[in-house]
CSV table of C-alpha atoms in Angstrom, one decimal:
chain,number,residue,atom,x,y,z
A,1,MET,CA,121.7,139.1,96.4
A,2,ASP,CA,121.5,142.4,94.7
A,3,THR,CA,122.4,145.2,97.1
A,4,SER,CA,122.1,148.1,94.8
A,5,PRO,CA,119.6,150.9,95.6
A,6,SER,CA,117.5,149.8,92.6
A,7,SER,CA,117.1,146.3,94.0
A,8,SER,CA,113.7,144.7,93.5
A,9,ALA,CA,113.4,144.7,97.3
A,10,SER,CA,112.6,148.4,97.2
A,11,ILE,CA,108.9,149.2,97.7
A,12,SER,CA,107.1,152.3,96.3
A,13,LEU,CA,104.8,154.4,98.4
A,14,ASP,CA,101.2,153.2,98.6
A,15,ASP,CA,98.3,155.7,98.4
A,16,THR,CA,96.1,153.3,100.4
A,17,ALA,CA,98.5,153.3,103.4
A,18,LEU,CA,97.2,154.0,106.9
A,19,LEU,CA,100.0,156.5,107.4
A,20,SER,CA,101.9,158.1,104.5
A,21,ALA,CA,104.8,160.6,104.8
A,22,ARG,CA,106.2,162.0,101.6
A,23,HIS,CA,109.3,164.1,100.9
A,24,ILE,CA,109.8,165.0,104.6
A,25,CYS,CA,112.5,167.5,105.3
A,26,LYS,CA,113.7,169.0,108.6
A,27,ALA,CA,116.6,171.2,109.6
A,28,PHE,CA,117.8,172.5,112.9
A,29,GLN,CA,120.0,175.7,112.9
A,30,GLY,CA,120.8,175.1,109.3
A,31,ASN,CA,121.7,171.4,109.8
A,32,LEU,CA,119.6,169.2,107.6
A,33,VAL,CA,118.6,166.1,109.7
A,34,LEU,CA,115.9,164.8,107.3
A,35,SER,CA,116.0,165.1,103.6
A,36,GLU,CA,113.2,164.0,101.3
A,37,VAL,CA,112.2,161.0,103.4
A,38,ASP,CA,109.3,158.8,102.3
A,39,PHE,CA,107.7,156.4,104.8
A,40,THR,CA,104.4,154.5,104.9
A,41,VAL,CA,102.7,152.2,107.3
A,42,GLN,CA,99.8,149.8,106.5
A,43,GLY,CA,97.1,148.7,108.9
A,44,GLY,CA,97.9,145.3,110.3
A,45,GLU,CA,101.6,145.8,109.6
A,46,ILE,CA,104.8,146.0,111.7
A,47,HIS,CA,107.1,148.3,109.9
A,48,ALA,CA,110.7,148.6,111.3
A,49,LEU,CA,112.6,151.8,111.2
A,50,VAL,CA,116.4,151.4,111.6
A,51,GLY,CA,119.6,153.4,111.3
A,52,GLU,CA,122.6,154.4,113.2
A,53,ASN,CA,122.3,157.1,116.0
A,54,GLY,CA,122.0,160.4,114.2
A,55,ALA,CA,120.4,158.9,111.1
A,56,GLY,CA,117.1,160.8,111.7
A,57,LYS,CA,114.8,158.1,113.3
A,58,SER,CA,114.0,160.1,116.4
A,59,THR,CA,113.3,163.3,114.4
A,60,LEU,CA,111.0,161.5,112.1
A,61,MET,CA,109.1,160.0,115.0
A,62,LYS,CA,108.9,163.4,116.7
A,63,ILE,CA,107.3,164.8,113.6
A,64,LEU,CA,104.8,162.0,113.5
A,65,GLY,CA,104.2,162.4,117.2
A,66,GLY,CA,103.6,166.1,117.1
A,67,VAL,CA,106.8,167.3,118.8
A,68,HIS,CA,108.3,168.9,115.7
A,69,ARG,CA,106.7,170.1,112.4
A,70,PRO,CA,108.4,169.3,109.1
A,71,ASP,CA,109.9,172.1,107.1
A,72,LYS,CA,108.7,170.4,103.9
A,73,GLY,CA,106.6,167.4,103.0
A,74,GLU,CA,103.1,166.0,103.4
A,75,ILE,CA,101.7,163.5,105.9
A,76,SER,CA,98.4,161.7,105.7
A,77,LEU,CA,96.6,159.5,108.2
A,78,SER,CA,93.7,157.3,107.0
A,79,GLY,CA,93.7,159.3,103.7
A,80,ARG,CA,93.4,162.8,105.4
A,81,GLY,CA,96.0,165.4,105.9
A,82,PHE,CA,97.8,165.0,109.3
A,83,HIS,CA,99.7,168.0,110.7
A,84,PRO,CA,99.8,167.6,114.5
A,85,ARG,CA,101.0,170.7,116.4
A,86,SER,CA,101.5,168.9,119.7
A,87,PRO,CA,101.8,165.3,121.1
A,88,ARG,CA,98.3,165.7,122.5
A,89,GLU,CA,96.9,166.5,119.0
A,90,ALA,CA,98.8,163.5,117.5
A,91,ILE,CA,97.2,161.2,120.1
A,92,THR,CA,93.8,162.7,119.4
A,93,HIS,CA,94.2,161.7,115.8
A,94,GLY,CA,95.5,158.2,116.7
A,95,VAL,CA,99.3,158.3,116.7
A,96,VAL,CA,100.7,157.2,120.1
A,97,VAL,CA,104.5,156.9,120.8
A,98,ILE,CA,105.9,154.6,123.5
A,99,HIS,CA,109.4,156.0,124.3
A,100,GLN,CA,112.4,154.0,125.3
A,101,GLU,CA,112.3,155.6,128.8
A,102,LEU,CA,109.0,154.4,130.2
A,103,SER,CA,106.6,157.2,131.4
A,104,LEU,CA,105.0,155.3,134.3
A,105,THR,CA,104.5,156.6,137.8
A,106,PRO,CA,106.0,154.1,140.2
A,107,HIS,CA,103.8,154.8,143.3
A,108,LEU,CA,100.5,154.5,141.3
A,109,ASN,CA,99.0,151.2,140.6
A,110,THR,CA,98.6,149.5,137.2
A,111,GLU,CA,95.1,150.8,136.4
A,112,GLU,CA,95.9,154.3,137.6
A,113,ASN,CA,98.9,154.4,135.3
A,114,ILE,CA,97.0,153.2,132.3
A,115,PHE,CA,94.3,155.9,132.6
A,116,LEU,CA,96.5,158.6,134.0
A,117,GLY,CA,95.3,161.9,132.5
A,118,HIS,CA,92.0,160.5,131.2
A,119,TYR,CA,90.4,158.7,134.1
A,120,PRO,CA,86.8,157.6,133.6
A,121,VAL,CA,84.5,159.7,135.7
A,122,THR,CA,81.0,159.2,137.3
A,123,ALA,CA,78.0,161.5,136.8
A,124,PHE,CA,79.2,163.3,140.0
A,125,GLY,CA,82.7,164.0,138.5
A,126,THR,CA,84.6,161.5,140.7
A,127,VAL,CA,86.9,158.8,139.3
A,128,ASP,CA,84.8,155.8,138.3
A,129,ARG,CA,87.0,153.1,139.9
A,130,LYS,CA,84.7,150.2,138.9
A,131,ARG,CA,84.7,151.2,135.2
A,132,MET,CA,88.5,151.8,135.3
A,133,ARG,CA,89.1,148.3,136.7
A,134,ALA,CA,86.8,146.8,134.1
A,135,GLU,CA,88.5,148.7,131.2
A,136,THR,CA,92.0,147.8,132.6
A,137,LEU,CA,91.1,144.1,132.6
A,138,LYS,CA,89.8,144.3,129.0
A,139,LEU,CA,93.1,145.9,127.9
A,140,LEU,CA,95.2,143.4,129.7
A,141,HIS,CA,93.1,140.6,128.2
A,142,ARG,CA,93.6,142.1,124.8
A,143,LEU,CA,97.3,141.7,125.3
A,144,SER,CA,96.9,138.2,126.8
A,145,VAL,CA,99.0,139.2,129.9
A,146,ARG,CA,98.2,138.6,133.5
A,147,ILE,CA,98.9,141.6,135.8
A,148,ASN,CA,97.1,142.5,139.0
A,149,PRO,CA,95.6,146.0,138.3
A,150,ALA,CA,95.9,146.9,142.0
A,151,LYS,CA,99.7,146.3,142.0
A,152,THR,CA,101.8,149.5,142.1
A,153,VAL,CA,104.2,149.8,139.1
A,154,ARG,CA,107.2,149.6,141.4
A,155,GLN,CA,106.2,146.1,142.3
A,156,LEU,CA,106.2,145.0,138.6
A,157,SER,CA,109.1,143.6,136.7
A,158,VAL,CA,110.5,145.6,133.8
A,159,ALA,CA,108.8,143.3,131.3
A,160,GLN,CA,105.5,143.8,133.1
A,161,GLN,CA,106.0,147.6,133.1
A,162,GLN,CA,106.5,147.4,129.3
A,163,MET,CA,103.1,145.7,129.0
A,164,VAL,CA,101.5,148.3,131.2
A,165,GLU,CA,103.0,151.0,128.9
A,166,ILE,CA,101.5,149.3,125.9
A,167,ALA,CA,98.1,148.9,127.6
A,168,LYS,CA,98.3,152.7,128.5
A,169,ALA,CA,98.8,153.4,124.8
A,170,LEU,CA,95.9,151.2,123.7
A,171,SER,CA,93.6,153.0,126.2
A,172,LEU,CA,94.0,156.0,123.8
A,173,ASN,CA,92.6,154.0,120.9
A,174,PRO,CA,95.5,154.4,118.5
A,175,LYS,CA,95.6,153.7,114.8
A,176,ILE,CA,99.4,153.9,114.8
A,177,LEU,CA,101.6,152.7,117.6
A,178,VAL,CA,105.3,153.7,117.7
A,179,LEU,CA,107.7,151.7,119.8
A,180,ASP,CA,111.2,153.1,120.4
A,181,GLU,CA,113.7,150.5,121.4
A,182,PRO,CA,111.1,148.5,123.3
A,183,THR,CA,113.5,145.6,124.1
A,184,ALA,CA,116.4,147.8,125.3
A,185,VAL,CA,115.9,146.7,128.9
A,186,LEU,CA,114.4,143.3,128.3
A,187,ASP,CA,116.1,139.9,128.2
A,188,ASP,CA,115.5,137.5,125.4
A,189,GLU,CA,112.6,135.7,127.1
A,190,ALA,CA,110.8,139.0,127.9
A,191,ALA,CA,111.4,140.1,124.3
A,192,ARG,CA,109.7,136.9,123.0
A,193,VAL,CA,106.6,137.7,125.1
A,194,LEU,CA,106.6,141.3,123.7
A,195,PHE,CA,106.8,140.0,120.2
A,196,GLN,CA,103.8,137.7,120.8
A,197,VAL,CA,101.8,140.8,122.0
A,198,LEU,CA,102.8,142.8,119.0
A,199,ARG,CA,101.7,140.0,116.6
A,200,ARG,CA,98.3,140.0,118.4
A,201,LEU,CA,98.0,143.7,117.9
A,202,ARG,CA,99.0,143.4,114.2
A,203,LYS,CA,96.0,140.9,113.8
A,204,GLN,CA,93.8,143.7,115.3
A,205,ASP,CA,94.7,145.9,112.3
A,206,LEU,CA,96.9,148.2,114.2
A,207,GLY,CA,99.8,149.9,112.3
A,208,ILE,CA,103.0,149.4,114.3
A,209,ILE,CA,106.3,151.3,113.8
A,210,TYR,CA,109.1,149.4,115.5
A,211,ILE,CA,112.5,151.2,116.1
A,212,SER,CA,115.4,149.0,117.1
A,213,HIS,CA,119.2,148.7,116.9
A,214,ARG,CA,119.0,144.9,117.2
A,215,ILE,CA,119.2,143.6,113.6
A,216,GLU,CA,118.1,140.1,114.5
A,217,GLU,CA,114.8,141.5,115.9
A,218,ILE,CA,113.9,143.0,112.6
A,219,PHE,CA,113.9,139.7,110.9
A,220,GLU,CA,111.9,138.1,113.7
A,221,ILE,CA,109.1,140.6,114.2
A,222,ALA,CA,108.8,143.0,111.2
A,223,ASP,CA,106.9,142.8,107.9
A,224,ARG,CA,108.7,145.7,106.2
A,225,VAL,CA,111.8,147.7,107.1
A,226,THR,CA,112.9,151.2,106.2
A,227,VAL,CA,116.5,152.3,106.6
A,228,LEU,CA,117.7,155.8,107.3
A,229,ARG,CA,121.3,157.0,106.9
A,230,ASP,CA,122.4,160.6,107.4
A,231,GLY,CA,118.8,161.8,107.2
A,232,ARG,CA,118.0,160.1,104.0
A,233,CYS,CA,116.0,156.9,103.2
A,234,THR,CA,118.4,154.4,101.7
A,235,GLY,CA,115.9,151.6,101.2
A,236,THR,CA,112.5,150.1,102.1
A,237,ALA,CA,111.9,146.4,101.7
A,238,ASN,CA,109.8,143.4,102.6
A,239,VAL,CA,111.8,141.7,105.3
A,240,LYS,CA,111.4,138.3,103.8
A,241,GLU,CA,113.1,139.5,100.6
A,242,VAL,CA,116.3,140.8,102.1
A,243,ASP,CA,119.1,139.6,104.5
A,244,GLN,CA,121.3,141.2,107.2
A,245,GLU,CA,123.9,142.2,104.7
A,246,TRP,CA,121.4,144.2,102.7
A,247,LEU,CA,120.2,145.9,105.9
A,248,ILE,CA,123.6,146.7,107.4
A,249,ARG,CA,125.0,148.0,104.1
A,250,ARG,CA,122.2,150.5,103.9
A,251,MET,CA,122.6,151.5,107.5
A,252,ILE,CA,126.3,152.1,107.6
A,253,GLY,CA,127.4,152.1,104.0
A,254,ARG,CA,129.7,149.2,104.3
A,255,ASN,CA,129.8,145.5,105.2
A,256,LEU,CA,130.8,144.5,108.7
A,257,LEU,CA,133.7,142.2,109.4
A,258,ILE,CA,132.3,139.6,111.7
A,259,HIS,CA,134.6,137.3,113.6
A,260,GLN,CA,134.8,135.4,116.9
A,261,THR,CA,137.2,136.0,119.7
A,262,THR,CA,140.3,133.8,119.6
A,263,PRO,CA,140.1,131.2,122.4
A,264,ASN,CA,142.4,131.9,125.4
A,265,ASP,CA,144.6,128.8,125.8
A,266,GLY,CA,145.4,129.4,129.4
A,267,GLY,CA,146.8,131.9,131.8
A,268,THR,CA,146.9,132.9,135.4
A,269,VAL,CA,143.7,133.0,137.4
A,270,ALA,CA,142.9,136.7,137.7
A,271,LEU,CA,139.7,136.6,139.6
A,272,ARG,CA,138.3,133.8,141.9
A,273,VAL,CA,134.8,134.0,143.3
A,274,TRP,CA,134.0,131.4,145.9
A,275,ASP,CA,130.5,130.6,147.4
A,276,LEU,CA,129.6,134.3,147.1
A,277,SER,CA,126.1,135.0,148.5
A,278,ARG,CA,124.0,138.1,149.1
A,279,LYS,CA,120.9,137.3,151.1
A,280,GLY,CA,117.7,137.8,149.0
A,281,HIS,CA,119.6,138.3,145.8
A,282,PHE,CA,121.9,135.3,145.0
A,283,GLU,CA,123.5,132.3,146.6
A,284,GLU,CA,126.8,130.3,146.5
A,285,ILE,CA,128.2,131.7,143.3
A,286,SER,CA,131.6,130.3,142.3
A,287,PHE,CA,133.7,130.9,139.2
A,288,VAL,CA,137.2,131.9,138.0
A,289,VAL,CA,138.3,134.2,135.2
A,290,LYS,CA,141.8,133.9,133.8
A,291,GLN,CA,144.0,136.6,132.3
A,292,GLY,CA,142.8,137.4,128.8
A,293,GLU,CA,139.6,135.4,129.2
A,294,ILE,CA,136.1,136.8,128.5
A,295,LEU,CA,133.5,135.2,130.8
A,296,GLY,CA,129.9,135.8,129.8
A,297,LEU,CA,127.1,136.1,132.4
A,298,ALA,CA,123.7,135.2,131.0
A,299,GLY,CA,120.2,135.0,132.5
A,300,LEU,CA,116.8,136.5,132.5
A,301,VAL,CA,116.0,139.9,134.0
A,302,GLY,CA,116.1,139.5,137.8
A,303,ALA,CA,118.4,136.4,137.6
A,304,GLY,CA,121.1,138.3,139.7
A,305,ARG,CA,123.8,139.1,137.1
A,306,SER,CA,124.2,142.8,137.9
A,307,GLU,CA,123.8,142.2,141.6
A,308,ILE,CA,126.7,139.7,141.5
A,309,ALA,CA,128.9,142.2,139.6
A,310,LYS,CA,128.1,145.0,142.0
A,311,THR,CA,128.9,142.8,145.0
A,312,ILE,CA,132.2,141.6,143.5
A,313,PHE,CA,133.2,145.2,142.9
A,314,GLY,CA,132.1,146.3,146.4
A,315,LEU,CA,129.0,148.5,145.6
A,316,SER,CA,127.0,145.9,147.7
A,317,ARG,CA,128.0,143.8,150.6
A,318,SER,CA,128.0,140.0,150.4
A,319,SER,CA,126.5,138.0,153.3
A,320,SER,CA,129.1,135.2,152.8
A,321,GLY,CA,131.8,133.9,150.4
A,322,SER,CA,135.0,135.4,149.2
A,323,VAL,CA,136.6,137.2,146.2
A,324,GLU,CA,140.3,136.9,145.3
A,325,ILE,CA,142.3,138.9,142.8
A,326,PHE,CA,145.5,137.1,141.7
A,327,GLY,CA,145.4,135.0,144.9
A,328,LYS,CA,144.8,137.9,147.3
A,329,ALA,CA,141.6,138.3,149.2
A,330,LEU,CA,139.6,141.4,148.3
A,331,LYS,CA,138.0,143.4,151.2
A,332,ALA,CA,134.2,143.2,150.8
A,333,GLY,CA,132.1,146.3,150.2
A,334,ASN,CA,134.8,148.8,149.2
A,335,PRO,CA,135.0,149.9,145.5
A,336,ASN,CA,138.2,151.9,146.2
A,337,ASP,CA,140.0,148.8,147.3
A,338,SER,CA,138.7,147.0,144.2
A,339,ILE,CA,140.1,149.7,141.9
A,340,LYS,CA,143.4,149.7,143.7
A,341,ALA,CA,143.6,145.9,143.3
A,342,GLY,CA,142.9,146.3,139.5
A,343,LEU,CA,139.2,145.5,139.4
A,344,VAL,CA,136.9,148.0,137.6
A,345,TYR,CA,133.2,147.9,137.0
A,346,VAL,CA,131.3,149.6,134.1
A,347,THR,CA,127.7,150.2,134.9
A,348,GLU,CA,124.7,149.1,132.8
A,349,ASP,CA,123.1,152.5,133.1
A,350,ARG,CA,125.5,155.1,131.7
A,351,LYS,CA,123.1,158.0,132.1
A,352,ALA,CA,122.0,157.4,135.6
A,353,ASP,CA,125.1,155.9,137.2
A,354,GLY,CA,128.0,156.3,134.8
A,355,LEU,CA,128.3,159.7,133.2
A,356,PHE,CA,128.2,163.3,134.3
A,357,LEU,CA,125.9,164.3,131.4
A,358,ASN,CA,126.3,168.1,131.7
A,359,ARG,CA,130.1,168.0,132.1
A,360,PRO,CA,132.6,167.9,129.2
A,361,VAL,CA,134.1,164.9,127.6
A,362,ILE,CA,137.5,165.4,129.2
A,363,GLU,CA,136.1,165.5,132.7
A,364,ASN,CA,134.1,162.3,132.1
A,365,ILE,CA,137.2,160.5,130.8
A,366,THR,CA,139.4,161.5,133.7
A,367,ALA,CA,136.8,161.4,136.5
A,368,GLY,CA,138.1,159.3,139.4
A,369,ASN,CA,141.6,159.2,137.9
A,370,LEU,CA,143.1,162.7,138.5
A,371,LYS,CA,146.0,161.5,140.6
A,372,PRO,CA,148.4,161.0,137.6
A,373,PHE,CA,147.8,164.7,136.6
A,374,PHE,CA,148.1,166.2,140.1
A,375,LYS,CA,151.3,167.8,141.2
A,376,PHE,CA,150.9,169.7,144.5
A,377,PRO,CA,149.3,172.2,144.6
A,378,CYS,CA,148.0,172.2,141.0
A,379,LEU,CA,146.3,170.0,138.5
A,380,ARG,CA,148.5,169.7,135.4
A,381,LEU,CA,145.9,170.5,132.8
A,382,LYS,CA,148.2,169.9,129.8
A,383,SER,CA,148.8,166.3,131.0
A,384,GLU,CA,145.1,165.7,131.5
A,385,TRP,CA,144.3,167.1,128.1
A,386,ASN,CA,147.0,165.0,126.4
A,387,PHE,CA,145.7,161.9,128.2
A,388,ALA,CA,142.1,162.6,127.1
A,389,ARG,CA,143.1,163.2,123.5
A,390,GLU,CA,145.0,159.9,123.6
A,391,MET,CA,141.9,158.0,124.8
A,392,ILE,CA,139.6,159.8,122.3
A,393,SER,CA,141.9,158.7,119.5
A,394,ARG,CA,142.4,155.2,120.9
A,395,PHE,CA,138.7,154.5,121.3
A,396,ASP,CA,137.6,156.6,118.2
A,397,ILE,CA,135.3,158.8,120.3
A,398,ARG,CA,133.5,161.1,117.9
A,399,THR,CA,133.1,164.5,119.6
A,400,ARG,CA,133.4,168.1,118.6
A,401,GLY,CA,136.0,168.7,121.2
A,402,LEU,CA,137.2,167.9,124.8
A,403,LYS,CA,134.9,170.6,126.2
A,404,THR,CA,131.8,169.2,124.5
A,405,PRO,CA,129.1,168.2,127.1
A,406,VAL,CA,129.0,164.4,127.0
A,407,ARG,CA,125.1,164.5,126.8
A,408,ILE,CA,125.5,165.7,123.2
A,409,LEU,CA,127.3,162.6,122.1
A,410,SER,CA,125.5,159.6,120.6
A,411,GLY,CA,124.8,156.6,122.8
A,412,GLY,CA,127.7,154.7,121.2
A,413,ASN,CA,130.2,157.5,121.8
A,414,GLN,CA,128.9,158.0,125.4
A,415,GLN,CA,129.6,154.3,126.0
A,416,LYS,CA,133.1,154.6,124.6
A,417,VAL,CA,133.7,157.5,127.0
A,418,LEU,CA,132.7,155.2,129.9
A,419,ILE,CA,134.9,152.4,128.7
A,420,ALA,CA,137.8,154.8,128.1
A,421,ARG,CA,137.5,156.0,131.7
A,422,ALA,CA,137.5,152.5,133.0
A,423,VAL,CA,140.6,151.6,130.9
A,424,GLY,CA,142.3,154.7,132.1
A,425,LEU,CA,142.3,153.2,135.6
A,426,ARG,CA,144.6,150.4,134.2
A,427,PRO,CA,142.4,147.5,135.2
A,428,LYS,CA,143.6,143.9,135.4
A,429,ILE,CA,139.9,142.7,135.6
A,430,LEU,CA,137.1,144.6,133.9
A,431,ILE,CA,133.4,144.0,134.5
A,432,LEU,CA,131.2,145.2,131.6
A,433,ASP,CA,127.5,145.3,132.4
A,434,GLU,CA,125.4,145.6,129.2
A,435,PRO,CA,128.2,147.5,127.3
A,436,THR,CA,126.2,147.8,124.0
A,437,ARG,CA,122.8,148.6,125.4
A,438,GLY,CA,121.1,151.4,123.3
A,439,VAL,CA,123.9,151.8,120.8
A,440,ASP,CA,123.7,151.4,117.0
A,441,ILE,CA,125.0,148.5,115.0
A,442,GLY,CA,128.2,150.4,113.9
A,443,ALA,CA,129.1,151.5,117.4
A,444,LYS,CA,128.3,148.0,118.7
A,445,GLN,CA,130.9,146.4,116.4
A,446,GLU,CA,133.5,149.0,117.4
A,447,ILE,CA,132.8,148.1,121.1
A,448,TYR,CA,133.2,144.4,120.3
A,449,SER,CA,136.6,145.1,118.8
A,450,MET,CA,137.6,147.2,121.9
A,451,ILE,CA,136.6,144.3,124.2
A,452,GLU,CA,138.5,141.8,122.1
A,453,ALA,CA,141.6,144.1,122.1
A,454,LEU,CA,141.5,144.5,125.8
A,455,ALA,CA,141.3,140.7,126.3
A,456,ALA,CA,144.2,140.2,123.9
A,457,LYS,CA,146.3,142.5,126.2
A,458,GLY,CA,145.6,140.1,129.1
A,459,ILE,CA,142.8,141.9,130.8
A,460,ALA,CA,140.3,139.4,132.4
A,461,ILE,CA,136.7,140.4,131.4
A,462,ILE,CA,133.3,139.6,132.8
A,463,LEU,CA,130.7,140.4,130.1
A,464,ILE,CA,127.1,140.8,131.2
A,465,SER,CA,124.6,140.9,128.3
A,466,SER,CA,121.0,140.3,127.5
A,467,GLU,CA,121.9,139.6,123.9
A,468,MET,CA,122.7,136.0,123.3
A,469,ALA,CA,124.4,136.6,120.0
A,470,GLU,CA,126.8,139.0,121.8
A,471,LEU,CA,127.6,136.5,124.5
A,472,LEU,CA,128.2,133.7,122.0
A,473,ARG,CA,130.4,135.8,119.8
A,474,LEU,CA,132.7,137.2,122.5
A,475,SER,CA,132.7,134.8,125.4
A,476,GLU,CA,135.0,131.8,125.9
A,477,ASN,CA,132.8,130.5,128.7
A,478,ILE,CA,129.3,131.4,129.7
A,479,LEU,CA,127.8,131.2,133.2
A,480,VAL,CA,124.0,131.0,133.1
A,481,LEU,CA,122.1,132.3,136.1
A,482,ARG,CA,118.6,131.5,137.2
A,483,ASP,CA,116.9,133.0,140.3
A,484,GLY,CA,120.2,133.9,141.9
A,485,HIS,CA,121.8,130.5,141.3
A,486,VAL,CA,124.2,129.1,138.7
A,487,SER,CA,122.1,126.9,136.4
A,488,ALA,CA,124.8,126.1,133.8
A,489,ASN,CA,128.5,126.6,133.0
A,490,LEU,CA,128.8,126.4,129.2
A,491,THR,CA,132.0,126.3,127.2
A,492,ARG,CA,132.4,127.6,123.7
A,493,GLU,CA,131.8,124.1,122.4
A,494,THR,CA,128.5,123.6,124.4
A,495,ALA,CA,127.2,127.1,124.3
A,496,THR,CA,124.2,127.6,122.0
A,497,GLU,CA,121.2,129.9,122.1
A,498,ASP,CA,119.0,126.8,122.9
A,499,ALA,CA,121.3,125.8,125.8
A,500,ILE,CA,121.3,129.3,127.3
A,501,VAL,CA,117.5,129.6,127.1
A,502,LYS,CA,116.9,126.2,128.7
A,503,ALA,CA,119.4,126.9,131.5
A,504,ALA,CA,118.1,130.5,132.1
A,505,ALA,CA,114.3,129.7,132.0
A,506,PHE,CA,113.7,126.0,132.5
A,507,VAL,CA,116.5,123.7,133.6
A,508,GLN,CA,118.5,124.2,136.8
A,509,THR,CA,121.6,122.1,136.9
A,510,LYS,CA,124.2,123.8,139.0
A,511,GLY,CA,127.7,123.8,137.4
A,512,ALA,CA,131.0,124.3,139.0
A,513,ALA,CA,133.5,126.7,137.4
A,514,ASP,CA,136.5,125.1,135.8
A,515,GLU,CA,139.9,126.0,137.1
């Protein structure tokens, strides 16, 4: 396939487009983040926007959503000039953005969340509850989802909350709907439901802008795709006319070396989990992980994967069962004992639970591991700085300096900081919970290489991921969970996407871990 910029896959701008942005430029403090970007969306189209972190996707969406104004360029909506000065003005004209971080209010019910800020009112100025219920049911019916309007949002699953967020957007009568990483917290089954909803909305002539780091999703859901790299548009194409190589090359400027982890031919049992249970969360979980092995944990949202990991590590207490590290029993409910024994857990939510966002990179790397740099009565700053520099080099963390606040780093580099901190604790067993969530394709491949390198050094790894392709690439064995139980134990030979989906969603055949 021709991968040159002049490839026939490239599409010219269409004057009949529902939304048209031409020659968009934007700079912050002299730093050009968008340069001559062209982007169009047709009615009844799902148009994907992709690129690495820092490529300019968020800035372009903030311009369309009224947060920023372009320094140069023209935007039209339905053939008329569109220059929103605020998000409210953008919404008024028909452009609604659904952000990755959902904006729902947990203590309010579904219908109250959907109409928050624009409740229907009676002639007496009070909230028209009857009309609000009727309109909510219409919106949910339009999405073909069944959610009780009276349920509070905190009672809903993450997937259901995503549907409420979309219903909330639809209540504003949008012409253009922008979804930013909508599957970031969804498992594969929930993502399929979301895609069905988006296809229905496409048939209703809505223009949909779909932002995602997951390449496989683009080919499943989008009609067209536009790629940004370093603030410039490197290509727009009909999805059916291109392949992953075309897309990745335009995203990162090179091809990716894709390979699969070399099988571990044996080794000492590093971690043994036996009949582990936590009442109300999971029951009788048993498995072993050997030195140098990568064990994948698969399952739908709510299956119990993260709860099991946190219980093994000691963040939660088990109600029964045991955990052994190299044959020695691990005291339940004590993370400090786990770390001393060589077991380290990397959280799935780096911003809420993992990083000190306003603190510098160096402090985030050495947090919880200052003992090697302490000589009474002082902290040996030079040793700490040398260690941090070594980890930055080893994990290729791209930062302006050791004192840079970690919040400024891209998602991929933040994740590398978190992994670097964990590795600095010298683990024998490493639990990685969604290690590539919210990172771009380039950083994802780098993290894969890190995981493979750690396993090659003999570290036993438990990998929790909602991405089946990730599990299939990295794992030697995959434990599938369903409703807090083991539903299948798949080897590299028996593990397929179909087998994982069936075990996670439909078939429950408890498997015992091989020793």
